[in-house]
Amino acid sequence: SQTIHQWPATLVQPVGSPLSLECTVEGTSNPNLYWYRQAAGRGLQLLFYSVGIGQISSEVPQNLSASRPQDRQFILSSKKLLLSDSGFYLCAWSSFVGTDYGYTFGSGTRLTVV
Amino acid sequence: AQSVTQPDIHITVSEGASLELRCNYSYGATPYLFWYVQSPGQGLQLLLKYFSGDTLVQGIKGFEAEFKRSQSSFNLRKPSVHWSDAAEYFCAVGAGGFKTIFGAGTRLFVKA
């Protein structure tokens, strides 16, 4: 069965520090991968999505970046965090095979920038 | 442009009472529609989805949703709410390609 792992679960980082969040998927090949951010009391904002190794599409201009060095690995990064980067970050993968259309989400990373 | 509206930011129901969470969407074609549930500090779990066919869709945990094209709605229902249903619920529409648009969510509170 397919599983998705996301870590760390919580992170407290000072302003200006770098960021690296990692997400890996097991049990499937060539998944579509996504990073979402969820701010307090708000819905999900799509940050990046990837349809293959090295292919990254950015939805929102920001000081974050994403990379997909391997088929089932998706990394969210920042060189210098801002206070506004605080939030709940969710990784997800999706399949579009037949009616198997839907997202499977990781358990999320709570990022607090101080 | 595609959009999803969940008009209720939060809803409180008594345990054992029925529940209906509203969702309206804007999309040019027949959409893929979803409901997800999120417990505090957790990721989202798929409750049910609609692609085509029967407009009444059954999901996990006793939830169902009905697609009404004329009203552009996909409301989530449950006949009897349990305290464990307290969570945030997100309606979403598959916007074509690889994107899904999520509503802002409705937080459900269940009182004893």
PDB file of C-alpha atoms in Angstrom:
ATOM      1  CA  SER A   1       0.000   0.000   0.000  1.00  0.00           C
ATOM      2  CA  GLN A   2       1.023   3.561  -0.545  1.00  0.00           C
ATOM      3  CA  THR A   3       2.300   5.624   2.351  1.00  0.00           C
ATOM      4  CA  ILE A   4       3.610   9.133   2.677  1.00  0.00           C
ATOM      5  CA  HIS A   5       6.100  10.274   5.264  1.00  0.00           C
ATOM      6  CA  GLN A   6       6.713  13.851   6.225  1.00  0.00           C
ATOM      7  CA  TRP A   7       9.169  15.217   8.775  1.00  0.00           C
ATOM      8  CA  PRO A   8       9.799  16.806  11.114  1.00  0.00           C
ATOM      9  CA  ALA A   9       6.409  17.037  12.792  1.00  0.00           C
ATOM     10  CA  THR A  10       7.211  20.323  14.505  1.00  0.00           C
ATOM     11  CA  LEU A  11       9.931  22.879  13.994  1.00  0.00           C
ATOM     12  CA  VAL A  12      10.821  26.177  15.643  1.00  0.00           C
ATOM     13  CA  GLN A  13      13.270  28.264  13.687  1.00  0.00           C
ATOM     14  CA  PRO A  14      14.621  31.812  14.105  1.00  0.00           C
ATOM     15  CA  VAL A  15      14.019  34.444  11.475  1.00  0.00           C
ATOM     16  CA  GLY A  16      16.710  34.342   8.820  1.00  0.00           C
ATOM     17  CA  SER A  17      17.579  30.700   9.328  1.00  0.00           C
ATOM     18  CA  PRO A  18      17.345  28.093   6.548  1.00  0.00           C
ATOM     19  CA  LEU A  19      14.598  25.517   6.184  1.00  0.00           C
ATOM     20  CA  SER A  20      14.414  22.004   4.826  1.00  0.00           C
ATOM     21  CA  LEU A  21      11.281  19.888   5.042  1.00  0.00           C
ATOM     22  CA  GLU A  22      11.285  16.449   3.523  1.00  0.00           C
ATOM     23  CA  CYS A  23       8.541  14.251   2.162  1.00  0.00           C
ATOM     24  CA  THR A  24       8.821  10.735   0.793  1.00  0.00           C
ATOM     25  CA  VAL A  25       6.264   8.435  -0.753  1.00  0.00           C
ATOM     26  CA  GLU A  26       6.325   4.642  -0.746  1.00  0.00           C
ATOM     27  CA  GLY A  27       4.389   2.093  -2.723  1.00  0.00           C
ATOM     28  CA  THR A  28       3.897   4.051  -5.911  1.00  0.00           C
ATOM     29  CA  SER A  29       6.007   5.278  -8.764  1.00  0.00           C
ATOM     30  CA  ASN A  30       6.027   8.610 -10.554  1.00  0.00           C
ATOM     31  CA  PRO A  31       3.503  10.237  -8.224  1.00  0.00           C
ATOM     32  CA  ASN A  32       2.402  13.829  -8.541  1.00  0.00           C
ATOM     33  CA  LEU A  33       3.709  15.588  -5.452  1.00  0.00           C
ATOM     34  CA  TYR A  34       2.512  18.749  -3.762  1.00  0.00           C
ATOM     35  CA  TRP A  35       3.399  21.138  -0.960  1.00  0.00           C
ATOM     36  CA  TYR A  36       0.568  23.014   0.688  1.00  0.00           C
ATOM     37  CA  ARG A  37       0.608  25.586   3.455  1.00  0.00           C
ATOM     38  CA  GLN A  38      -2.208  26.044   5.881  1.00  0.00           C
ATOM     39  CA  ALA A  39      -2.221  29.262   7.885  1.00  0.00           C
ATOM     40  CA  ALA A  40      -4.221  29.454  11.095  1.00  0.00           C
ATOM     41  CA  GLY A  41      -7.943  29.672  10.369  1.00  0.00           C
ATOM     42  CA  ARG A  42      -7.444  29.555   6.636  1.00  0.00           C
ATOM     43  CA  GLY A  43      -7.680  26.964   3.929  1.00  0.00           C
ATOM     44  CA  LEU A  44      -4.922  25.225   2.043  1.00  0.00           C
ATOM     45  CA  GLN A  45      -2.669  27.198  -0.227  1.00  0.00           C
ATOM     46  CA  LEU A  46      -0.871  25.283  -2.942  1.00  0.00           C
ATOM     47  CA  LEU A  47       2.799  26.234  -2.927  1.00  0.00           C
ATOM     48  CA  PHE A  48       4.455  23.822  -5.348  1.00  0.00           C
ATOM     49  CA  TYR A  49       3.645  20.757  -7.345  1.00  0.00           C
ATOM     50  CA  SER A  50       5.779  18.322  -9.291  1.00  0.00           C
ATOM     51  CA  VAL A  51       4.886  15.810 -11.972  1.00  0.00           C
ATOM     52  CA  GLY A  52       8.343  14.266 -12.220  1.00  0.00           C
ATOM     53  CA  ILE A  53      11.974  14.379 -11.138  1.00  0.00           C
ATOM     54  CA  GLY A  54      13.359  17.866 -11.430  1.00  0.00           C
ATOM     55  CA  GLN A  55       9.999  19.296 -12.558  1.00  0.00           C
ATOM     56  CA  ILE A  56       8.693  21.927 -10.170  1.00  0.00           C
ATOM     57  CA  SER A  57       5.830  24.338 -10.665  1.00  0.00           C
ATOM     58  CA  SER A  58       5.436  27.258  -8.306  1.00  0.00           C
ATOM     59  CA  GLU A  59       2.026  28.628  -7.540  1.00  0.00           C
ATOM     60  CA  VAL A  60       2.806  31.491  -5.211  1.00  0.00           C
ATOM     61  CA  PRO A  61       5.818  33.841  -5.300  1.00  0.00           C
ATOM     62  CA  GLN A  62       7.641  33.608  -2.008  1.00  0.00           C
ATOM     63  CA  ASN A  63      11.014  32.950  -0.477  1.00  0.00           C
ATOM     64  CA  LEU A  64      10.406  29.211  -0.509  1.00  0.00           C
ATOM     65  CA  SER A  65      11.622  26.724  -3.084  1.00  0.00           C
ATOM     66  CA  ALA A  66      11.034  23.058  -3.782  1.00  0.00           C
ATOM     67  CA  SER A  67      13.081  20.289  -5.279  1.00  0.00           C
ATOM     68  CA  ARG A  68      12.479  16.733  -6.364  1.00  0.00           C
ATOM     69  CA  PRO A  69      15.824  14.982  -6.451  1.00  0.00           C
ATOM     70  CA  GLN A  70      14.293  11.502  -6.645  1.00  0.00           C
ATOM     71  CA  ASP A  71      11.027  10.109  -7.946  1.00  0.00           C
ATOM     72  CA  ARG A  72       9.453   9.758  -4.523  1.00  0.00           C
ATOM     73  CA  GLN A  73      11.173  12.557  -2.635  1.00  0.00           C
ATOM     74  CA  PHE A  74       9.974  16.129  -2.403  1.00  0.00           C
ATOM     75  CA  ILE A  75      11.801  18.805  -0.431  1.00  0.00           C
ATOM     76  CA  LEU A  76      10.651  22.266   0.631  1.00  0.00           C
ATOM     77  CA  SER A  77      13.398  24.745   1.374  1.00  0.00           C
ATOM     78  CA  SER A  78      14.157  28.301   2.256  1.00  0.00           C
ATOM     79  CA  LYS A  79      17.456  30.135   2.515  1.00  0.00           C
ATOM     80  CA  LYS A  80      16.153  32.703   5.002  1.00  0.00           C
ATOM     81  CA  LEU A  81      12.899  32.243   6.877  1.00  0.00           C
ATOM     82  CA  LEU A  82      10.483  35.099   7.478  1.00  0.00           C
ATOM     83  CA  LEU A  83       7.956  35.399  10.296  1.00  0.00           C
ATOM     84  CA  SER A  84       5.225  35.067   7.688  1.00  0.00           C
ATOM     85  CA  ASP A  85       6.494  31.587   6.805  1.00  0.00           C
ATOM     86  CA  SER A  86       4.982  30.216  10.002  1.00  0.00           C
ATOM     87  CA  GLY A  87       2.217  27.747   9.359  1.00  0.00           C
ATOM     88  CA  PHE A  88       1.287  24.138   8.890  1.00  0.00           C
ATOM     89  CA  TYR A  89       2.931  22.547   5.866  1.00  0.00           C
ATOM     90  CA  LEU A  90       1.432  19.541   4.205  1.00  0.00           C
ATOM     91  CA  CYS A  91       2.929  17.277   1.613  1.00  0.00           C
ATOM     92  CA  ALA A  92       0.616  15.251  -0.601  1.00  0.00           C
ATOM     93  CA  TRP A  93       0.717  12.910  -3.536  1.00  0.00           C
ATOM     94  CA  SER A  94      -1.945  12.135  -6.082  1.00  0.00           C
ATOM     95  CA  SER A  95      -2.759   9.561  -8.672  1.00  0.00           C
ATOM     96  CA  PHE A  96      -4.853  10.021 -11.769  1.00  0.00           C
ATOM     97  CA  VAL A  97      -5.280   6.432 -12.804  1.00  0.00           C
ATOM     98  CA  GLY A  98      -8.896   5.836 -13.743  1.00  0.00           C
ATOM     99  CA  THR A  99     -11.116   6.893 -10.885  1.00  0.00           C
ATOM    100  CA  ASP A 100      -8.252   6.700  -8.447  1.00  0.00           C
ATOM    101  CA  TYR A 101      -8.150  10.464  -8.328  1.00  0.00           C
ATOM    102  CA  GLY A 102      -7.499  12.082  -5.034  1.00  0.00           C
ATOM    103  CA  TYR A 103      -4.863  13.307  -2.698  1.00  0.00           C
ATOM    104  CA  THR A 104      -3.143  11.463   0.117  1.00  0.00           C
ATOM    105  CA  PHE A 105      -1.672  13.814   2.656  1.00  0.00           C
ATOM    106  CA  GLY A 106       1.219  13.504   5.026  1.00  0.00           C
ATOM    107  CA  SER A 107       0.729  14.264   8.692  1.00  0.00           C
ATOM    108  CA  GLY A 108       2.115  17.765   8.342  1.00  0.00           C
ATOM    109  CA  THR A 109       4.878  19.934   9.799  1.00  0.00           C
ATOM    110  CA  ARG A 110       4.059  22.736  12.199  1.00  0.00           C
ATOM    111  CA  LEU A 111       6.617  25.483  11.522  1.00  0.00           C
ATOM    112  CA  THR A 112       6.960  28.395  13.907  1.00  0.00           C
ATOM    113  CA  VAL A 113       9.357  31.150  12.953  1.00  0.00           C
ATOM    114  CA  VAL A 114      10.435  33.241  15.937  1.00  0.00           C
TER     115      VAL A 114
ATOM    116  CA  ALA B   1     -11.990  31.022 -12.357  1.00  0.00           C
ATOM    117  CA  GLN B   2     -12.526  27.913 -10.312  1.00  0.00           C
ATOM    118  CA  SER B   3     -13.422  28.415  -6.677  1.00  0.00           C
ATOM    119  CA  VAL B   4     -14.854  26.609  -3.693  1.00  0.00           C
ATOM    120  CA  THR B   5     -16.936  28.288  -1.012  1.00  0.00           C
ATOM    121  CA  GLN B   6     -17.709  26.874   2.377  1.00  0.00           C
ATOM    122  CA  PRO B   7     -20.025  29.506   3.824  1.00  0.00           C
ATOM    123  CA  ASP B   8     -19.863  28.297   7.415  1.00  0.00           C
ATOM    124  CA  ILE B   9     -16.589  28.938   9.212  1.00  0.00           C
ATOM    125  CA  HIS B  10     -17.736  26.849  12.157  1.00  0.00           C
ATOM    126  CA  ILE B  11     -20.766  24.821  13.139  1.00  0.00           C
ATOM    127  CA  THR B  12     -21.810  23.418  16.486  1.00  0.00           C
ATOM    128  CA  VAL B  13     -24.132  20.436  16.732  1.00  0.00           C
ATOM    129  CA  SER B  14     -25.217  18.231  19.567  1.00  0.00           C
ATOM    130  CA  GLU B  15     -24.038  14.658  19.681  1.00  0.00           C
ATOM    131  CA  GLY B  16     -26.597  12.448  17.975  1.00  0.00           C
ATOM    132  CA  ALA B  17     -28.003  15.286  15.893  1.00  0.00           C
ATOM    133  CA  SER B  18     -27.832  15.385  12.120  1.00  0.00           C
ATOM    134  CA  LEU B  19     -25.202  17.383  10.282  1.00  0.00           C
ATOM    135  CA  GLU B  20     -25.001  19.177   6.973  1.00  0.00           C
ATOM    136  CA  LEU B  21     -21.914  21.071   5.848  1.00  0.00           C
ATOM    137  CA  ARG B  22     -22.350  23.277   2.831  1.00  0.00           C
ATOM    138  CA  CYS B  23     -20.091  23.545  -0.158  1.00  0.00           C
ATOM    139  CA  ASN B  24     -20.568  25.529  -3.360  1.00  0.00           C
ATOM    140  CA  TYR B  25     -18.194  25.483  -6.259  1.00  0.00           C
ATOM    141  CA  SER B  26     -17.554  27.377  -9.429  1.00  0.00           C
ATOM    142  CA  TYR B  27     -16.198  25.337 -12.302  1.00  0.00           C
ATOM    143  CA  GLY B  28     -16.856  25.365 -16.022  1.00  0.00           C
ATOM    144  CA  ALA B  29     -17.108  21.645 -16.588  1.00  0.00           C
ATOM    145  CA  THR B  30     -18.261  18.644 -14.588  1.00  0.00           C
ATOM    146  CA  PRO B  31     -15.958  18.731 -11.621  1.00  0.00           C
ATOM    147  CA  TYR B  32     -14.283  16.153  -9.506  1.00  0.00           C
ATOM    148  CA  LEU B  33     -15.501  16.896  -5.975  1.00  0.00           C
ATOM    149  CA  PHE B  34     -14.077  15.854  -2.646  1.00  0.00           C
ATOM    150  CA  TRP B  35     -14.574  16.147   1.069  1.00  0.00           C
ATOM    151  CA  TYR B  36     -11.615  15.837   3.416  1.00  0.00           C
ATOM    152  CA  VAL B  37     -11.453  15.831   7.200  1.00  0.00           C
ATOM    153  CA  GLN B  38      -8.591  17.139   9.308  1.00  0.00           C
ATOM    154  CA  SER B  39      -8.144  16.393  12.979  1.00  0.00           C
ATOM    155  CA  PRO B  40      -6.095  18.948  14.961  1.00  0.00           C
ATOM    156  CA  GLY B  41      -2.416  18.851  14.070  1.00  0.00           C
ATOM    157  CA  GLN B  42      -2.940  16.146  11.470  1.00  0.00           C
ATOM    158  CA  GLY B  43      -3.004  15.845   7.728  1.00  0.00           C
ATOM    159  CA  LEU B  44      -6.168  15.593   5.679  1.00  0.00           C
ATOM    160  CA  GLN B  45      -8.061  12.348   5.196  1.00  0.00           C
ATOM    161  CA  LEU B  46     -10.326  11.734   2.240  1.00  0.00           C
ATOM    162  CA  LEU B  47     -13.949  11.159   3.280  1.00  0.00           C
ATOM    163  CA  LEU B  48     -15.517  10.733  -0.142  1.00  0.00           C
ATOM    164  CA  LYS B  49     -15.311  11.828  -3.750  1.00  0.00           C
ATOM    165  CA  TYR B  50     -17.573  12.308  -6.736  1.00  0.00           C
ATOM    166  CA  PHE B  51     -16.577  11.847 -10.358  1.00  0.00           C
ATOM    167  CA  SER B  52     -19.721  10.862 -12.202  1.00  0.00           C
ATOM    168  CA  GLY B  53     -22.783   8.653 -11.960  1.00  0.00           C
ATOM    169  CA  ASP B  54     -24.933   8.489  -8.858  1.00  0.00           C
ATOM    170  CA  THR B  55     -25.095  11.969  -7.377  1.00  0.00           C
ATOM    171  CA  LEU B  56     -25.370  10.629  -3.833  1.00  0.00           C
ATOM    172  CA  VAL B  57     -21.968   9.455  -2.718  1.00  0.00           C
ATOM    173  CA  GLN B  58     -21.246   7.355   0.323  1.00  0.00           C
ATOM    174  CA  GLY B  59     -18.011   7.797   2.214  1.00  0.00           C
ATOM    175  CA  ILE B  60     -16.206   6.593   5.264  1.00  0.00           C
ATOM    176  CA  LYS B  61     -17.307   7.154   8.861  1.00  0.00           C
ATOM    177  CA  GLY B  62     -20.981   7.261   7.899  1.00  0.00           C
ATOM    178  CA  PHE B  63     -20.742  10.422   5.792  1.00  0.00           C
ATOM    179  CA  GLU B  64     -22.474  11.032   2.497  1.00  0.00           C
ATOM    180  CA  ALA B  65     -22.589  13.914   0.060  1.00  0.00           C
ATOM    181  CA  GLU B  66     -24.942  14.881  -2.708  1.00  0.00           C
ATOM    182  CA  PHE B  67     -23.888  16.552  -5.942  1.00  0.00           C
ATOM    183  CA  LYS B  68     -26.471  19.021  -7.219  1.00  0.00           C
ATOM    184  CA  ARG B  69     -25.419  20.434 -10.552  1.00  0.00           C
ATOM    185  CA  SER B  70     -28.237  22.975 -10.699  1.00  0.00           C
ATOM    186  CA  GLN B  71     -27.108  24.474  -7.405  1.00  0.00           C
ATOM    187  CA  SER B  72     -23.363  23.948  -7.911  1.00  0.00           C
ATOM    188  CA  SER B  73     -23.319  22.322  -4.518  1.00  0.00           C
ATOM    189  CA  PHE B  74     -21.785  19.298  -2.889  1.00  0.00           C
ATOM    190  CA  ASN B  75     -23.047  19.264   0.683  1.00  0.00           C
ATOM    191  CA  LEU B  76     -21.781  16.781   3.245  1.00  0.00           C
ATOM    192  CA  ARG B  77     -24.215  15.056   5.553  1.00  0.00           C
ATOM    193  CA  LYS B  78     -24.278  12.674   8.448  1.00  0.00           C
ATOM    194  CA  PRO B  79     -27.492  11.492  10.120  1.00  0.00           C
ATOM    195  CA  SER B  80     -26.080  11.222  13.636  1.00  0.00           C
ATOM    196  CA  VAL B  81     -22.930  13.000  14.749  1.00  0.00           C
ATOM    197  CA  HIS B  82     -20.481  11.454  17.205  1.00  0.00           C
ATOM    198  CA  TRP B  83     -18.131  13.409  19.448  1.00  0.00           C
ATOM    199  CA  SER B  84     -15.205  11.973  17.462  1.00  0.00           C
ATOM    200  CA  ASP B  85     -16.461  13.802  14.363  1.00  0.00           C
ATOM    201  CA  ALA B  86     -15.261  17.104  15.795  1.00  0.00           C
ATOM    202  CA  ALA B  87     -12.674  18.276  13.270  1.00  0.00           C
ATOM    203  CA  GLU B  88     -12.230  20.605  10.338  1.00  0.00           C
ATOM    204  CA  TYR B  89     -13.827  19.664   7.054  1.00  0.00           C
ATOM    205  CA  PHE B  90     -12.640  20.768   3.642  1.00  0.00           C
ATOM    206  CA  CYS B  91     -14.515  20.661   0.392  1.00  0.00           C
ATOM    207  CA  ALA B  92     -12.378  20.559  -2.739  1.00  0.00           C
ATOM    208  CA  VAL B  93     -12.795  20.594  -6.493  1.00  0.00           C
ATOM    209  CA  GLY B  94     -10.464  19.019  -9.017  1.00  0.00           C
ATOM    210  CA  ALA B  95      -9.700  21.922 -11.262  1.00  0.00           C
ATOM    211  CA  GLY B  96      -8.241  19.983 -14.110  1.00  0.00           C
ATOM    212  CA  GLY B  97      -4.668  19.045 -14.728  1.00  0.00           C
ATOM    213  CA  PHE B  98      -2.873  18.482 -11.476  1.00  0.00           C
ATOM    214  CA  LYS B  99      -4.507  21.017  -9.255  1.00  0.00           C
ATOM    215  CA  THR B 100      -7.202  20.785  -6.640  1.00  0.00           C
ATOM    216  CA  ILE B 101      -8.774  23.843  -5.108  1.00  0.00           C
ATOM    217  CA  PHE B 102      -9.741  23.655  -1.454  1.00  0.00           C
ATOM    218  CA  GLY B 103     -12.342  25.620   0.415  1.00  0.00           C
ATOM    219  CA  ALA B 104     -11.389  27.521   3.548  1.00  0.00           C
ATOM    220  CA  GLY B 105     -12.817  24.790   5.735  1.00  0.00           C
ATOM    221  CA  THR B 106     -15.611  24.416   8.262  1.00  0.00           C
ATOM    222  CA  ARG B 107     -14.739  23.613  11.835  1.00  0.00           C
ATOM    223  CA  LEU B 108     -17.229  21.276  13.469  1.00  0.00           C
ATOM    224  CA  PHE B 109     -17.786  21.383  17.208  1.00  0.00           C
ATOM    225  CA  VAL B 110     -19.806  18.634  18.869  1.00  0.00           C
ATOM    226  CA  LYS B 111     -21.431  19.275  22.220  1.00  0.00           C
ATOM    227  CA  ALA B 112     -22.530  16.575  24.599  1.00  0.00           C
TER     228      ALA B 112
END
